[in-house]
CSV table of C-alpha atoms in Angstrom, one decimal:
chain,number,residue,atom,x,y,z
F,1,MET,CA,23.4,49.8,-83.3
F,2,ASN,CA,24.9,53.3,-84.8
F,3,LEU,CA,29.0,53.0,-85.0
F,4,ASP,CA,28.8,55.9,-87.8
F,5,LEU,CA,29.8,53.8,-90.6
F,6,PRO,CA,30.2,53.8,-94.5
F,7,GLU,CA,27.1,52.7,-95.9
F,8,GLU,CA,29.1,49.9,-97.4
F,9,ALA,CA,30.4,48.6,-93.7
F,10,GLN,CA,26.7,48.8,-92.4
F,11,GLU,CA,25.6,46.2,-94.6
F,12,LYS,CA,28.0,43.7,-92.5
F,13,LEU,CA,28.2,43.7,-88.7
F,14,VAL,CA,31.2,45.9,-87.7
F,15,PHE,CA,32.7,47.3,-84.3
F,16,ALA,CA,33.5,49.9,-83.3
F,17,PRO,CA,37.7,50.3,-82.2
F,18,GLU,CA,38.2,48.9,-78.9
F,19,THR,CA,38.2,51.6,-76.2
F,20,TYR,CA,38.2,49.2,-73.1
F,21,GLN,CA,41.6,49.1,-71.3
F,22,TYR,CA,42.6,45.9,-69.0
F,23,THR,CA,44.8,48.0,-66.1
F,24,LEU,CA,43.7,46.8,-62.7
F,25,ALA,CA,46.7,44.2,-62.0
F,26,THR,CA,49.8,42.7,-63.0
F,27,LEU,CA,51.0,38.8,-63.2
F,28,ASN,CA,55.0,38.4,-62.1
F,29,GLU,CA,56.5,34.9,-61.7
F,30,ASP,CA,57.3,35.9,-58.8
F,31,GLU,CA,53.7,36.1,-57.3
F,32,LEU,CA,53.6,32.3,-58.5
F,33,ASP,CA,52.8,29.0,-56.5
F,34,LYS,CA,54.8,26.0,-57.6
F,35,SER,CA,51.3,24.7,-57.7
F,36,PRO,CA,49.3,25.6,-60.9
F,37,ILE,CA,46.6,23.5,-58.5
F,38,GLU,CA,47.5,25.8,-55.6
F,39,GLN,CA,47.6,29.1,-58.4
F,40,PHE,CA,44.3,28.5,-59.3
F,41,HIS,CA,42.9,28.0,-55.8
F,42,LYS,CA,44.1,31.5,-55.1
F,43,TRP,CA,43.0,33.0,-58.0
F,44,PHE,CA,39.5,31.9,-57.6
F,45,GLU,CA,39.1,32.7,-54.6
F,46,GLN,CA,40.0,36.2,-55.7
F,47,ALA,CA,37.6,35.9,-58.0
F,48,CYS,CA,34.2,35.3,-55.5
F,49,ALA,CA,35.6,38.3,-54.1
F,50,SER,CA,35.7,40.6,-56.4
F,51,LYS,CA,31.4,39.3,-56.7
F,52,GLU,CA,31.7,37.5,-60.1
F,53,PRO,CA,28.7,36.7,-60.9
F,54,ILE,CA,29.3,32.7,-62.0
F,55,PRO,CA,33.5,31.8,-60.7
F,56,GLU,CA,33.7,28.8,-61.6
F,57,SER,CA,31.6,29.2,-65.4
F,58,THR,CA,34.3,27.4,-67.4
F,59,VAL,CA,33.4,27.0,-71.9
F,60,LEU,CA,34.9,23.7,-72.5
F,61,SER,CA,35.8,22.5,-75.7
F,62,THR,CA,36.4,18.8,-77.3
F,63,CYS,CA,36.7,17.5,-80.3
F,64,ARG,CA,35.8,14.4,-82.6
F,65,LEU,CA,38.3,12.7,-84.6
F,66,PRO,CA,39.1,12.1,-87.5
F,67,SER,CA,36.6,15.1,-88.7
F,68,GLY,CA,38.4,17.7,-86.0
F,69,ARG,CA,35.5,19.1,-85.8
F,70,VAL,CA,35.3,21.0,-82.2
F,71,SER,CA,32.1,21.3,-80.1
F,72,SER,CA,32.6,23.6,-77.0
F,73,ARG,CA,29.8,24.4,-74.6
F,74,VAL,CA,29.3,26.8,-71.1
F,75,VAL,CA,29.6,24.2,-67.8
F,76,LEU,CA,30.5,24.2,-63.9
F,77,LEU,CA,32.9,23.6,-62.5
F,78,LYS,CA,31.9,21.0,-59.3
F,79,GLU,CA,35.3,20.1,-57.5
F,80,LEU,CA,38.9,20.1,-58.1
F,81,ASP,CA,41.4,18.1,-56.4
F,82,LYS,CA,45.3,17.6,-56.9
F,83,ARG,CA,44.9,16.2,-59.7
F,84,GLY,CA,42.6,18.1,-61.9
F,85,PHE,CA,39.2,19.9,-62.7
F,86,LEU,CA,35.5,17.8,-62.6
F,87,ILE,CA,32.8,18.6,-64.0
F,88,PHE,CA,29.6,16.1,-64.5
F,89,SER,CA,27.0,16.0,-67.7
F,90,ASN,CA,25.3,13.0,-69.9
F,91,TRP,CA,27.4,11.1,-71.1
F,92,ASP,CA,25.3,8.9,-73.0
F,93,THR,CA,24.3,10.5,-75.8
F,94,SER,CA,25.5,14.2,-75.5
F,95,LYS,CA,28.3,16.0,-78.4
F,96,LYS,CA,30.7,15.6,-74.6
F,97,GLU,CA,30.4,11.1,-74.7
F,98,MET,CA,30.7,10.8,-78.7
F,99,ASP,CA,33.9,13.3,-78.9
F,100,PHE,CA,34.9,11.9,-75.5
F,101,GLN,CA,35.2,8.1,-77.6
F,102,SER,CA,38.0,9.3,-79.7
F,103,ASN,CA,39.6,11.8,-78.4
F,104,LYS,CA,40.4,12.2,-74.5
F,105,TYR,CA,42.3,15.9,-75.1
F,106,ALA,CA,39.9,18.5,-74.0
F,107,SER,CA,40.4,22.6,-72.4
F,108,LEU,CA,38.1,24.9,-69.6
F,109,ASN,CA,38.5,28.1,-69.9
F,110,PHE,CA,37.5,30.7,-67.6
F,111,PHE,CA,37.1,34.4,-68.1
F,112,TRP,CA,36.6,36.0,-64.8
F,113,LYS,CA,36.0,40.1,-66.0
F,114,GLN,CA,35.6,41.4,-62.4
F,115,SER,CA,39.7,40.6,-62.2
F,116,GLN,CA,40.9,41.1,-66.1
F,117,ARG,CA,42.0,37.3,-65.9
F,118,GLN,CA,41.6,34.3,-67.7
F,119,VAL,CA,42.8,30.9,-66.7
F,120,ARG,CA,43.2,28.2,-69.4
F,121,VAL,CA,44.0,24.9,-69.0
F,122,GLU,CA,44.9,21.7,-71.4
F,123,GLY,CA,44.4,18.3,-70.5
F,124,ILE,CA,43.2,14.8,-71.0
F,125,MET,CA,39.7,14.0,-69.4
F,126,GLU,CA,39.2,10.7,-67.7
F,127,LYS,CA,36.1,9.1,-65.8
F,128,LEU,CA,35.1,9.3,-62.7
F,129,SER,CA,33.5,6.2,-61.2
F,130,HIS,CA,30.0,5.2,-60.9
F,131,GLU,CA,30.5,5.8,-57.4
F,132,GLU,CA,32.4,9.6,-57.7
F,133,SER,CA,29.3,10.2,-59.7
F,134,GLN,CA,26.9,9.2,-57.2
F,135,GLU,CA,28.4,10.6,-54.0
F,136,TYR,CA,28.4,14.5,-56.4
F,137,TYR,CA,24.9,13.6,-58.0
F,138,GLN,CA,23.8,12.6,-53.8
F,139,VAL,CA,23.6,16.7,-53.5
F,140,ARG,CA,22.0,18.2,-56.1
F,141,PRO,CA,18.3,19.6,-56.2
F,142,ARG,CA,15.6,16.6,-56.0
F,143,GLY,CA,14.6,18.5,-60.2
F,144,SER,CA,18.1,18.3,-61.0
F,145,LYS,CA,18.6,14.4,-60.2
F,146,ILE,CA,15.1,14.1,-61.9
F,147,GLY,CA,15.8,16.4,-65.4
F,148,ALA,CA,19.2,14.3,-65.8
F,149,TRP,CA,16.7,10.8,-65.7
F,150,SER,CA,14.3,12.7,-68.2
F,151,SER,CA,16.8,14.7,-70.4
F,152,PRO,CA,17.7,11.9,-73.6
F,153,GLN,CA,21.1,14.9,-74.3
F,154,SER,CA,21.8,16.6,-77.2
F,155,GLN,CA,19.1,14.4,-78.9
F,156,VAL,CA,17.0,16.1,-81.6
F,157,ILE,CA,13.4,16.6,-79.2
F,158,LYS,CA,10.0,17.2,-81.7
F,159,GLY,CA,9.5,20.5,-78.5
F,160,ARG,CA,9.8,22.2,-75.3
F,161,GLU,CA,6.7,20.0,-74.8
F,162,GLU,CA,8.1,16.6,-75.9
F,163,LEU,CA,10.9,17.2,-72.8
F,164,GLU,CA,8.1,18.2,-70.4
F,165,GLN,CA,6.5,14.7,-70.9
F,166,LEU,CA,9.5,13.0,-70.4
F,167,VAL,CA,10.3,14.6,-67.0
F,168,SER,CA,6.3,13.7,-65.5
F,169,LYS,CA,6.9,10.4,-66.7
F,170,ARG,CA,10.4,10.3,-64.1
F,171,GLU,CA,8.3,12.7,-61.7
F,172,VAL,CA,5.1,9.5,-62.1
F,173,GLU,CA,7.8,6.7,-61.6
F,174,PHE,CA,10.2,9.0,-59.0
F,175,LYS,CA,7.3,10.2,-56.3
F,176,ASP,CA,7.8,7.6,-54.0
F,177,LEU,CA,10.9,7.9,-53.5
F,178,LYS,CA,13.2,10.4,-50.9
F,179,ASP,CA,15.4,13.2,-52.4
F,180,ASP,CA,18.1,11.1,-51.4
F,181,GLU,CA,16.3,7.9,-52.5
F,182,ILE,CA,17.6,8.4,-56.3
F,183,ARG,CA,20.1,7.0,-58.5
F,184,CYS,CA,22.4,8.4,-60.2
F,185,PRO,CA,21.6,7.0,-63.7
F,186,PRO,CA,23.9,4.9,-65.4
F,187,LYS,CA,24.2,7.7,-68.1
F,188,TRP,CA,25.5,10.6,-65.8
F,189,GLY,CA,28.5,10.7,-64.3
F,190,GLY,CA,32.2,12.7,-64.2
F,191,ILE,CA,35.4,13.5,-65.5
F,192,ARG,CA,38.4,15.0,-64.8
F,193,ILE,CA,39.9,16.6,-66.7
F,194,VAL,CA,43.3,16.2,-65.4
F,195,PRO,CA,46.0,19.4,-66.8
F,196,LEU,CA,48.6,19.7,-69.1
F,197,GLU,CA,49.1,22.8,-69.3
F,198,ILE,CA,47.6,25.1,-67.4
F,199,GLU,CA,47.9,29.7,-68.6
F,200,PHE,CA,47.8,31.9,-66.1
F,201,TRP,CA,46.6,35.0,-67.9
F,202,GLN,CA,46.5,38.8,-66.6
F,203,GLY,CA,45.4,41.1,-68.6
F,204,ARG,CA,46.8,44.8,-69.3
F,205,ASN,CA,47.2,47.5,-71.4
F,206,SER,CA,47.3,47.8,-75.3
F,207,ARG,CA,46.4,44.0,-75.2
F,208,LEU,CA,50.4,43.8,-73.9
F,209,HIS,CA,48.9,40.8,-71.1
F,210,ASP,CA,50.9,39.1,-68.9
F,211,ARG,CA,51.1,35.1,-69.7
F,212,LEU,CA,52.7,32.6,-67.6
F,213,THR,CA,51.7,28.8,-68.1
F,214,PHE,CA,52.7,25.8,-66.3
F,215,ARG,CA,54.0,23.2,-68.8
F,216,ARG,CA,53.6,19.0,-68.6
F,217,GLU,CA,55.1,16.3,-70.9
F,218,SER,CA,53.2,14.3,-68.8
F,219,ILE,CA,50.1,13.9,-67.0
F,220,ASP,CA,51.9,11.9,-64.7
F,221,ASP,CA,55.0,14.2,-64.4
F,222,SER,CA,55.4,15.6,-60.9
F,223,GLN,CA,58.2,18.4,-62.4
F,224,TRP,CA,55.9,21.4,-63.7
F,225,GLU,CA,58.1,24.2,-66.0
F,226,VAL,CA,56.8,27.8,-66.2
F,227,VAL,CA,57.2,29.9,-69.0
F,228,ARG,CA,55.9,33.1,-70.0
F,229,LEU,CA,54.5,33.7,-73.2
F,230,ALA,CA,54.2,36.8,-76.1
F,231,PRO,CA,50.3,38.2,-75.3
């Protein structure tokens, strides 16, 4: 990368001055749906229509107490119901599980480059029942089902070969089962992030973005306050 910088500056990674501008759209209060869930539906459909590569991808951030250490990862939103945002994962050996045990707060961040939009969600995690997790697990491909049984997620392994051996062992174990007969592992399942705040961010020229946020004090509140935030 040649940025034509002084020699002393080239000893560290320095990016070129910003040139990209957000000019596609605006966001005004009178355009918002009364429900942040319905507003998310609207934007998600528009993200899909804009040929966004993986519109359901989102960054899930969790935090462990008392250290306050934060971890983030990209996951896929699998369902959105009236209560909140559903994702599915390993909840036995993963960092998410350890964070969940000490701190139920989490955030999601969707970024849709084609629309120049971002949605930030802050809320509280709650685990789905095993029956609810099983319902989604049934529609997963066979390989993903076996993978969920095989991988000790986030644990140290000696190499790729060890993981492949674990998968092979499960493939033998399940070889006589049909796809719909492979049940959801006890360690695997879904969580719902019940939102306390959902921010809709529309990029604007000169970084003077539109940021409209739905807020409520409790996950049991039915009334949302809408405020505009400075960019």
